[in-house]
Amino acid sequence: MRKKVTKAIFPVAGLGTRFLPATKSVPKEIMTLVDRPLVQYAIDEARAAGIKEFIFVTSRGKSALEDYFDHSPMLEHQLKKKGKTALLEELRATNMDSGEIAYVRQHQALGLGHAVWCARRLIANEPFAVILPDDVIAAETPCLKQMIEAYEETGGNMVAAMEVPPEKASAYGVLDVAEDMGQVVRARGMVEKPEPGTAPSNLAVIGRYILGPSVLRNLNRMRTGAGGEIQLTDAIAEDLANDVPVYGYRFRGQRFDCGSKAGFLQATVAFALARDDLREELSRYLAEVVQIDKAA
């Protein structure tokens, strides 16, 4: 019987330079998509998938992120006093109980692989998930839950994958596909940010992973890859040489790259239009903008 995946690593140490000056004082992960921080979407997805322990790899200047998950007795008291029950329940859903969440510092920006490696002592010898909050996925069944259900059948390592235009493949880790089984593909290799025109497929890895502890052992070697960084993709690919299978999972849903300004704006519009309380007014406004643009 496979060990259940109950731990997840959230690498959130990045400086968010693409969102300066906002990220000068506000961690990118708590910038709001409509009325919820990016990181809350990631937490909700992890909880829906059965994750019980949440490990954040942070850096200096991220104290606001830690405060976000703490209880706020004064605010809760005021909401209760004013009878704002629905808002109070929504607020309490953001709280994390003591022992449920842990924080590890990444002192140097050495890449995603290094960030995951920083959490190694909290993982021990268990499978674990990695969630990048920048990748927000709108899905009827949360992406990580889809993956865990598939992982229970396959074992090995699993990465979320989506098809991208060939000209954009060089911005991603890309799967070299050995066998395509539809929803799941078996990889013979992985290439991080291949040179234009050299990608082995158009199936790109995005920010959801289910990994075995052997990946952490591979990261112990501290080998640098693309961009001079320690790449998680390389450590996963190394498992293939040791006969540990690697699978790509074509998730059902729409991914938004909220690490970019355009992706963040697209996600804001999409998530707002999905809200009953915002759809009508926003749709009317967008229609007016389109008409103005056509007339210009």
mmCIF file of C-alpha atoms in Angstrom:
data_model
loop_
_atom_site.group_PDB
_atom_site.id
_atom_site.type_symbol
_atom_site.label_atom_id
_atom_site.label_comp_id
_atom_site.label_asym_id
_atom_site.label_seq_id
_atom_site.Cartn_x
_atom_site.Cartn_y
_atom_site.Cartn_z
ATOM 1 C CA MET A 1 0.000 0.000 0.000
ATOM 2 C CA ARG A 2 1.379 3.406 -0.973
ATOM 3 C CA LYS A 3 2.022 6.020 1.684
ATOM 4 C CA LYS A 4 -0.519 8.815 1.550
ATOM 5 C CA VAL A 5 0.630 12.249 0.481
ATOM 6 C CA THR A 6 -0.059 14.459 3.498
ATOM 7 C CA LYS A 7 2.754 17.039 3.292
ATOM 8 C CA ALA A 8 3.164 19.873 0.817
ATOM 9 C CA ILE A 9 5.993 22.323 0.216
ATOM 10 C CA PHE A 10 5.178 25.869 -0.889
ATOM 11 C CA PRO A 11 8.277 27.665 -2.253
ATOM 12 C CA VAL A 12 7.545 31.350 -1.578
ATOM 13 C CA ALA A 13 11.004 32.860 -1.153
ATOM 14 C CA GLY A 14 11.033 34.787 -4.438
ATOM 15 C CA LEU A 15 11.361 38.571 -4.466
ATOM 16 C CA GLY A 16 8.483 39.145 -6.896
ATOM 17 C CA THR A 17 10.484 41.666 -8.902
ATOM 18 C CA ARG A 18 8.013 41.580 -11.801
ATOM 19 C CA PHE A 19 5.471 43.229 -9.498
ATOM 20 C CA LEU A 20 7.616 46.026 -8.130
ATOM 21 C CA PRO A 21 6.994 48.469 -6.561
ATOM 22 C CA ALA A 22 4.042 46.650 -4.941
ATOM 23 C CA THR A 23 6.283 43.816 -3.729
ATOM 24 C CA LYS A 24 8.677 46.247 -2.041
ATOM 25 C CA SER A 25 6.599 45.798 1.127
ATOM 26 C CA VAL A 26 3.938 43.200 0.211
ATOM 27 C CA PRO A 27 4.939 39.587 -0.493
ATOM 28 C CA LYS A 28 3.713 38.617 -3.951
ATOM 29 C CA GLU A 29 1.972 35.551 -2.514
ATOM 30 C CA ILE A 30 -0.511 37.686 -0.573
ATOM 31 C CA MET A 31 -1.395 39.943 -3.480
ATOM 32 C CA THR A 32 -5.126 39.467 -3.968
ATOM 33 C CA LEU A 33 -6.957 37.735 -6.767
ATOM 34 C CA VAL A 34 -10.355 39.438 -6.339
ATOM 35 C CA ASP A 35 -10.488 39.273 -2.515
ATOM 36 C CA ARG A 36 -8.237 36.334 -1.640
ATOM 37 C CA PRO A 37 -4.430 36.160 -1.661
ATOM 38 C CA LEU A 38 -2.723 33.936 -4.220
ATOM 39 C CA VAL A 39 -1.455 31.704 -1.435
ATOM 40 C CA GLN A 40 -4.995 31.061 -0.163
ATOM 41 C CA TYR A 41 -5.934 29.457 -3.475
ATOM 42 C CA ALA A 42 -2.917 27.159 -3.113
ATOM 43 C CA ILE A 43 -3.790 26.269 0.488
ATOM 44 C CA ASP A 44 -7.419 25.528 -0.393
ATOM 45 C CA GLU A 45 -6.293 23.267 -3.244
ATOM 46 C CA ALA A 46 -3.903 21.413 -0.938
ATOM 47 C CA ARG A 47 -6.543 20.929 1.750
ATOM 48 C CA ALA A 48 -9.002 19.557 -0.816
ATOM 49 C CA ALA A 49 -6.349 17.002 -1.801
ATOM 50 C CA GLY A 50 -5.912 15.760 1.769
ATOM 51 C CA ILE A 51 -2.755 17.675 2.712
ATOM 52 C CA LYS A 52 -2.383 18.010 6.488
ATOM 53 C CA GLU A 53 1.062 19.595 6.896
ATOM 54 C CA PHE A 54 2.014 22.805 5.093
ATOM 55 C CA ILE A 55 5.687 23.728 4.734
ATOM 56 C CA PHE A 56 6.556 27.222 3.499
ATOM 57 C CA VAL A 57 10.052 27.953 2.210
ATOM 58 C CA THR A 58 10.370 31.688 2.794
ATOM 59 C CA SER A 59 12.993 34.424 2.854
ATOM 60 C CA ARG A 60 13.596 37.734 4.593
ATOM 61 C CA GLY A 61 10.685 40.155 4.247
ATOM 62 C CA LYS A 62 7.919 37.531 4.254
ATOM 63 C CA SER A 63 6.611 38.114 7.782
ATOM 64 C CA ALA A 64 3.295 39.413 6.397
ATOM 65 C CA LEU A 65 2.771 35.989 4.857
ATOM 66 C CA GLU A 66 3.168 34.340 8.252
ATOM 67 C CA ASP A 67 0.838 36.868 9.868
ATOM 68 C CA TYR A 68 -1.827 36.149 7.272
ATOM 69 C CA PHE A 69 -2.279 32.581 8.548
ATOM 70 C CA ASP A 70 -2.366 33.585 12.205
ATOM 71 C CA HIS A 71 -5.535 34.089 14.225
ATOM 72 C CA SER A 72 -6.840 37.648 14.553
ATOM 73 C CA PRO A 73 -8.845 37.699 17.803
ATOM 74 C CA MET A 74 -9.687 41.433 17.707
ATOM 75 C CA LEU A 75 -10.951 41.301 14.118
ATOM 76 C CA GLU A 76 -12.926 38.123 14.806
ATOM 77 C CA HIS A 77 -14.454 39.737 17.903
ATOM 78 C CA GLN A 78 -15.561 42.804 15.934
ATOM 79 C CA LEU A 79 -17.148 40.714 13.180
ATOM 80 C CA LYS A 80 -18.954 38.571 15.754
ATOM 81 C CA LYS A 81 -20.141 41.669 17.628
ATOM 82 C CA LYS A 82 -21.578 43.145 14.421
ATOM 83 C CA GLY A 83 -23.294 39.899 13.465
ATOM 84 C CA LYS A 84 -21.257 39.420 10.285
ATOM 85 C CA THR A 85 -21.367 35.644 10.574
ATOM 86 C CA ALA A 86 -20.610 34.758 6.945
ATOM 87 C CA LEU A 87 -17.577 37.038 6.848
ATOM 88 C CA LEU A 88 -16.406 35.655 10.197
ATOM 89 C CA GLU A 89 -16.522 32.084 8.878
ATOM 90 C CA GLU A 90 -14.629 33.138 5.772
ATOM 91 C CA LEU A 91 -11.976 34.758 7.931
ATOM 92 C CA ARG A 92 -11.641 31.721 10.200
ATOM 93 C CA ALA A 93 -11.115 29.501 7.160
ATOM 94 C CA THR A 94 -7.798 31.305 6.583
ATOM 95 C CA ASN A 95 -6.453 30.379 10.025
ATOM 96 C CA MET A 96 -3.882 27.609 10.369
ATOM 97 C CA ASP A 97 -3.747 25.658 13.615
ATOM 98 C CA SER A 98 -0.542 25.386 15.633
ATOM 99 C CA GLY A 99 1.646 22.585 14.313
ATOM 100 C CA GLU A 100 -0.173 22.504 10.971
ATOM 101 C CA ILE A 101 2.189 24.948 9.295
ATOM 102 C CA ALA A 102 5.963 25.316 9.327
ATOM 103 C CA TYR A 103 8.355 27.895 7.919
ATOM 104 C CA VAL A 104 11.861 27.258 6.588
ATOM 105 C CA ARG A 105 14.209 30.007 5.381
ATOM 106 C CA GLN A 106 15.979 29.885 2.024
ATOM 107 C CA HIS A 107 18.947 32.174 2.590
ATOM 108 C CA GLN A 108 20.157 32.222 -1.020
ATOM 109 C CA ALA A 109 18.138 32.319 -4.239
ATOM 110 C CA LEU A 110 19.637 29.183 -5.792
ATOM 111 C CA GLY A 111 16.616 27.877 -7.665
ATOM 112 C CA LEU A 112 13.434 25.871 -7.143
ATOM 113 C CA GLY A 113 15.342 22.654 -6.488
ATOM 114 C CA HIS A 114 17.273 24.334 -3.697
ATOM 115 C CA ALA A 115 14.058 25.747 -2.190
ATOM 116 C CA VAL A 116 12.528 22.259 -2.045
ATOM 117 C CA TRP A 117 15.782 20.854 -0.611
ATOM 118 C CA CYS A 118 15.589 23.387 2.241
ATOM 119 C CA ALA A 119 12.507 21.539 3.559
ATOM 120 C CA ARG A 120 14.128 18.091 3.480
ATOM 121 C CA ARG A 121 14.246 17.548 7.257
ATOM 122 C CA LEU A 122 10.494 18.091 7.535
ATOM 123 C CA ILE A 123 9.761 15.531 4.814
ATOM 124 C CA ALA A 124 11.932 12.616 6.012
ATOM 125 C CA ASN A 125 11.132 9.437 4.062
ATOM 126 C CA GLU A 126 7.668 10.242 2.734
ATOM 127 C CA PRO A 127 6.146 11.244 -0.599
ATOM 128 C CA PHE A 128 5.260 14.915 -0.721
ATOM 129 C CA ALA A 129 3.637 17.525 -2.913
ATOM 130 C CA VAL A 130 5.095 20.795 -4.182
ATOM 131 C CA ILE A 131 2.743 23.652 -5.044
ATOM 132 C CA LEU A 132 3.841 26.894 -6.688
ATOM 133 C CA PRO A 133 1.291 29.577 -5.697
ATOM 134 C CA ASP A 134 2.115 31.567 -8.851
ATOM 135 C CA ASP A 135 0.337 28.867 -10.858
ATOM 136 C CA VAL A 136 -3.361 29.292 -10.072
ATOM 137 C CA ILE A 137 -5.572 26.612 -11.582
ATOM 138 C CA ALA A 138 -9.325 26.996 -11.988
ATOM 139 C CA ALA A 139 -10.781 23.493 -11.980
ATOM 140 C CA GLU A 140 -13.986 21.757 -10.955
ATOM 141 C CA THR A 141 -11.861 19.142 -9.160
ATOM 142 C CA PRO A 142 -8.745 20.793 -7.696
ATOM 143 C CA CYS A 143 -5.634 19.965 -9.697
ATOM 144 C CA LEU A 144 -3.649 18.388 -6.857
ATOM 145 C CA LYS A 145 -6.593 16.183 -5.932
ATOM 146 C CA GLN A 146 -6.761 14.964 -9.538
ATOM 147 C CA MET A 147 -3.057 14.173 -9.405
ATOM 148 C CA ILE A 148 -3.174 12.334 -6.078
ATOM 149 C CA GLU A 149 -5.970 10.118 -7.359
ATOM 150 C CA ALA A 150 -3.816 9.261 -10.387
ATOM 151 C CA TYR A 151 -0.678 8.855 -8.248
ATOM 152 C CA GLU A 152 -2.407 6.247 -6.104
ATOM 153 C CA GLU A 153 -2.558 4.119 -9.253
ATOM 154 C CA THR A 154 0.903 4.852 -10.681
ATOM 155 C CA GLY A 155 3.285 5.631 -7.828
ATOM 156 C CA GLY A 156 6.653 7.080 -8.866
ATOM 157 C CA ASN A 157 6.988 10.816 -9.373
ATOM 158 C CA MET A 158 4.245 12.863 -10.991
ATOM 159 C CA VAL A 159 4.210 16.370 -12.450
ATOM 160 C CA ALA A 160 1.297 18.441 -13.721
ATOM 161 C CA ALA A 161 1.609 18.971 -17.451
ATOM 162 C CA MET A 162 -0.064 21.036 -20.130
ATOM 163 C CA GLU A 163 0.451 21.534 -23.830
ATOM 164 C CA VAL A 164 2.091 24.807 -24.843
ATOM 165 C CA PRO A 165 2.857 26.340 -28.252
ATOM 166 C CA PRO A 166 6.279 25.154 -29.507
ATOM 167 C CA GLU A 167 7.664 28.692 -29.478
ATOM 168 C CA LYS A 168 6.938 28.955 -25.719
ATOM 169 C CA ALA A 169 8.398 25.599 -24.700
ATOM 170 C CA SER A 170 11.788 27.163 -23.901
ATOM 171 C CA ALA A 171 10.228 28.913 -20.882
ATOM 172 C CA TYR A 172 9.308 25.612 -19.168
ATOM 173 C CA GLY A 173 10.573 22.244 -18.102
ATOM 174 C CA VAL A 174 9.449 19.905 -20.909
ATOM 175 C CA LEU A 175 8.684 16.179 -20.856
ATOM 176 C CA ASP A 176 10.312 13.726 -23.221
ATOM 177 C CA VAL A 177 7.364 11.366 -23.613
ATOM 178 C CA ALA A 178 7.976 7.603 -23.773
ATOM 179 C CA GLU A 179 4.336 6.515 -23.641
ATOM 180 C CA ASP A 180 1.160 8.562 -23.979
ATOM 181 C CA MET A 181 -1.748 6.981 -22.132
ATOM 182 C CA GLY A 182 -4.111 9.937 -22.469
ATOM 183 C CA GLN A 183 -4.550 11.653 -19.119
ATOM 184 C CA VAL A 184 -1.217 10.253 -17.955
ATOM 185 C CA VAL A 185 2.049 10.076 -19.880
ATOM 186 C CA ARG A 186 5.205 8.207 -18.921
ATOM 187 C CA ALA A 187 8.378 10.223 -19.389
ATOM 188 C CA ARG A 188 11.775 8.992 -20.517
ATOM 189 C CA GLY A 189 13.334 12.334 -19.658
ATOM 190 C CA MET A 190 12.814 15.971 -18.732
ATOM 191 C CA VAL A 191 14.558 19.043 -20.093
ATOM 192 C CA GLU A 192 14.580 22.361 -18.232
ATOM 193 C CA LYS A 193 14.122 25.385 -20.506
ATOM 194 C CA PRO A 194 15.311 23.775 -23.752
ATOM 195 C CA GLU A 195 16.837 25.940 -26.448
ATOM 196 C CA PRO A 196 14.229 27.136 -28.992
ATOM 197 C CA GLY A 197 13.439 24.402 -31.469
ATOM 198 C CA THR A 198 15.012 21.610 -29.398
ATOM 199 C CA ALA A 199 12.132 20.708 -27.021
ATOM 200 C CA PRO A 200 11.389 16.959 -27.023
ATOM 201 C CA SER A 201 7.615 17.658 -26.920
ATOM 202 C CA ASN A 202 5.171 20.491 -26.284
ATOM 203 C CA LEU A 203 4.139 19.029 -22.922
ATOM 204 C CA ALA A 204 5.315 21.505 -20.289
ATOM 205 C CA VAL A 205 5.629 21.001 -16.556
ATOM 206 C CA ILE A 206 3.732 23.503 -14.406
ATOM 207 C CA GLY A 207 3.710 24.163 -10.670
ATOM 208 C CA ARG A 208 2.265 20.977 -9.177
ATOM 209 C CA TYR A 209 4.395 17.972 -8.232
ATOM 210 C CA ILE A 210 4.068 14.734 -6.280
ATOM 211 C CA LEU A 211 7.548 13.463 -5.488
ATOM 212 C CA GLY A 212 9.288 10.691 -3.596
ATOM 213 C CA PRO A 213 12.076 11.217 -1.036
ATOM 214 C CA SER A 214 14.638 10.018 -3.596
ATOM 215 C CA VAL A 215 14.286 13.425 -5.304
ATOM 216 C CA LEU A 216 15.558 15.069 -2.121
ATOM 217 C CA ARG A 217 18.546 12.726 -2.097
ATOM 218 C CA ASN A 218 19.283 13.749 -5.683
ATOM 219 C CA LEU A 219 19.091 17.413 -4.648
ATOM 220 C CA ASN A 220 21.711 16.756 -1.957
ATOM 221 C CA ARG A 221 24.313 16.704 -4.739
ATOM 222 C CA MET A 222 23.667 20.415 -5.377
ATOM 223 C CA ARG A 223 24.189 20.134 -9.122
ATOM 224 C CA THR A 224 23.481 23.317 -11.036
ATOM 225 C CA GLY A 225 21.528 23.303 -14.276
ATOM 226 C CA ALA A 226 19.795 25.855 -16.503
ATOM 227 C CA GLY A 227 20.484 29.441 -15.464
ATOM 228 C CA GLY A 228 23.175 28.309 -13.020
ATOM 229 C CA GLU A 229 20.444 27.251 -10.555
ATOM 230 C CA ILE A 230 19.659 23.970 -8.814
ATOM 231 C CA GLN A 231 16.722 22.756 -10.878
ATOM 232 C CA LEU A 232 13.976 20.548 -9.462
ATOM 233 C CA THR A 233 13.405 19.195 -12.976
ATOM 234 C CA ASP A 234 16.961 17.835 -13.088
ATOM 235 C CA ALA A 235 16.563 16.040 -9.754
ATOM 236 C CA ILE A 236 13.322 14.417 -10.940
ATOM 237 C CA ALA A 237 14.925 13.389 -14.246
ATOM 238 C CA GLU A 238 17.792 11.810 -12.305
ATOM 239 C CA ASP A 239 15.309 9.372 -10.767
ATOM 240 C CA LEU A 240 14.662 7.922 -14.222
ATOM 241 C CA ALA A 241 18.243 6.623 -14.311
ATOM 242 C CA ASN A 242 17.483 4.756 -11.078
ATOM 243 C CA ASP A 243 14.363 3.118 -12.547
ATOM 244 C CA VAL A 244 11.945 5.359 -10.645
ATOM 245 C CA PRO A 245 9.138 6.173 -13.103
ATOM 246 C CA VAL A 246 8.156 9.767 -13.820
ATOM 247 C CA TYR A 247 4.665 10.584 -15.047
ATOM 248 C CA GLY A 248 3.101 13.690 -16.471
ATOM 249 C CA TYR A 249 -0.548 14.343 -15.658
ATOM 250 C CA ARG A 250 -2.729 16.332 -18.049
ATOM 251 C CA PHE A 251 -4.933 18.074 -15.504
ATOM 252 C CA ARG A 252 -8.463 19.213 -16.207
ATOM 253 C CA GLY A 253 -8.714 22.950 -15.668
ATOM 254 C CA GLN A 254 -7.322 26.306 -16.724
ATOM 255 C CA ARG A 255 -3.938 27.459 -15.503
ATOM 256 C CA PHE A 256 -3.106 31.119 -14.977
ATOM 257 C CA ASP A 257 0.501 32.280 -14.679
ATOM 258 C CA CYS A 258 0.079 34.771 -11.853
ATOM 259 C CA GLY A 259 3.814 35.324 -11.753
ATOM 260 C CA SER A 260 3.327 37.601 -14.754
ATOM 261 C CA LYS A 261 1.290 40.804 -14.842
ATOM 262 C CA ALA A 262 -0.757 39.687 -17.852
ATOM 263 C CA GLY A 263 -1.528 36.314 -16.276
ATOM 264 C CA PHE A 264 -2.463 37.947 -12.981
ATOM 265 C CA LEU A 265 -4.902 40.289 -14.727
ATOM 266 C CA GLN A 266 -6.396 37.436 -16.762
ATOM 267 C CA ALA A 267 -6.918 35.399 -13.598
ATOM 268 C CA THR A 268 -8.519 38.365 -11.842
ATOM 269 C CA VAL A 269 -11.068 38.762 -14.630
ATOM 270 C CA ALA A 270 -11.749 35.011 -14.886
ATOM 271 C CA PHE A 271 -12.232 34.502 -11.152
ATOM 272 C CA ALA A 272 -14.373 37.630 -10.837
ATOM 273 C CA LEU A 273 -16.628 36.503 -13.706
ATOM 274 C CA ALA A 274 -17.078 33.174 -11.908
ATOM 275 C CA ARG A 275 -18.556 35.002 -8.899
ATOM 276 C CA ASP A 276 -22.328 35.463 -8.771
ATOM 277 C CA ASP A 277 -21.928 38.732 -6.851
ATOM 278 C CA LEU A 278 -19.550 40.269 -9.406
ATOM 279 C CA ARG A 279 -20.387 38.730 -12.781
ATOM 280 C CA GLU A 280 -23.177 41.034 -13.928
ATOM 281 C CA GLU A 281 -21.495 44.346 -13.111
ATOM 282 C CA LEU A 282 -18.075 43.279 -14.422
ATOM 283 C CA SER A 283 -19.540 41.801 -17.628
ATOM 284 C CA ARG A 284 -21.335 45.061 -18.294
ATOM 285 C CA TYR A 285 -18.159 47.037 -17.755
ATOM 286 C CA LEU A 286 -16.080 44.769 -20.002
ATOM 287 C CA ALA A 287 -18.689 45.027 -22.746
ATOM 288 C CA GLU A 288 -18.510 48.818 -22.518
ATOM 289 C CA VAL A 289 -14.708 48.729 -22.738
ATOM 290 C CA VAL A 290 -14.872 46.533 -25.834
ATOM 291 C CA GLN A 291 -17.342 48.914 -27.503
ATOM 292 C CA ILE A 292 -15.130 51.910 -26.725
ATOM 293 C CA ASP A 293 -12.104 50.052 -28.093
ATOM 294 C CA LYS A 294 -13.937 49.210 -31.336
ATOM 295 C CA ALA A 295 -15.023 52.812 -31.772
ATOM 296 C CA ALA A 296 -11.529 54.202 -31.225
#
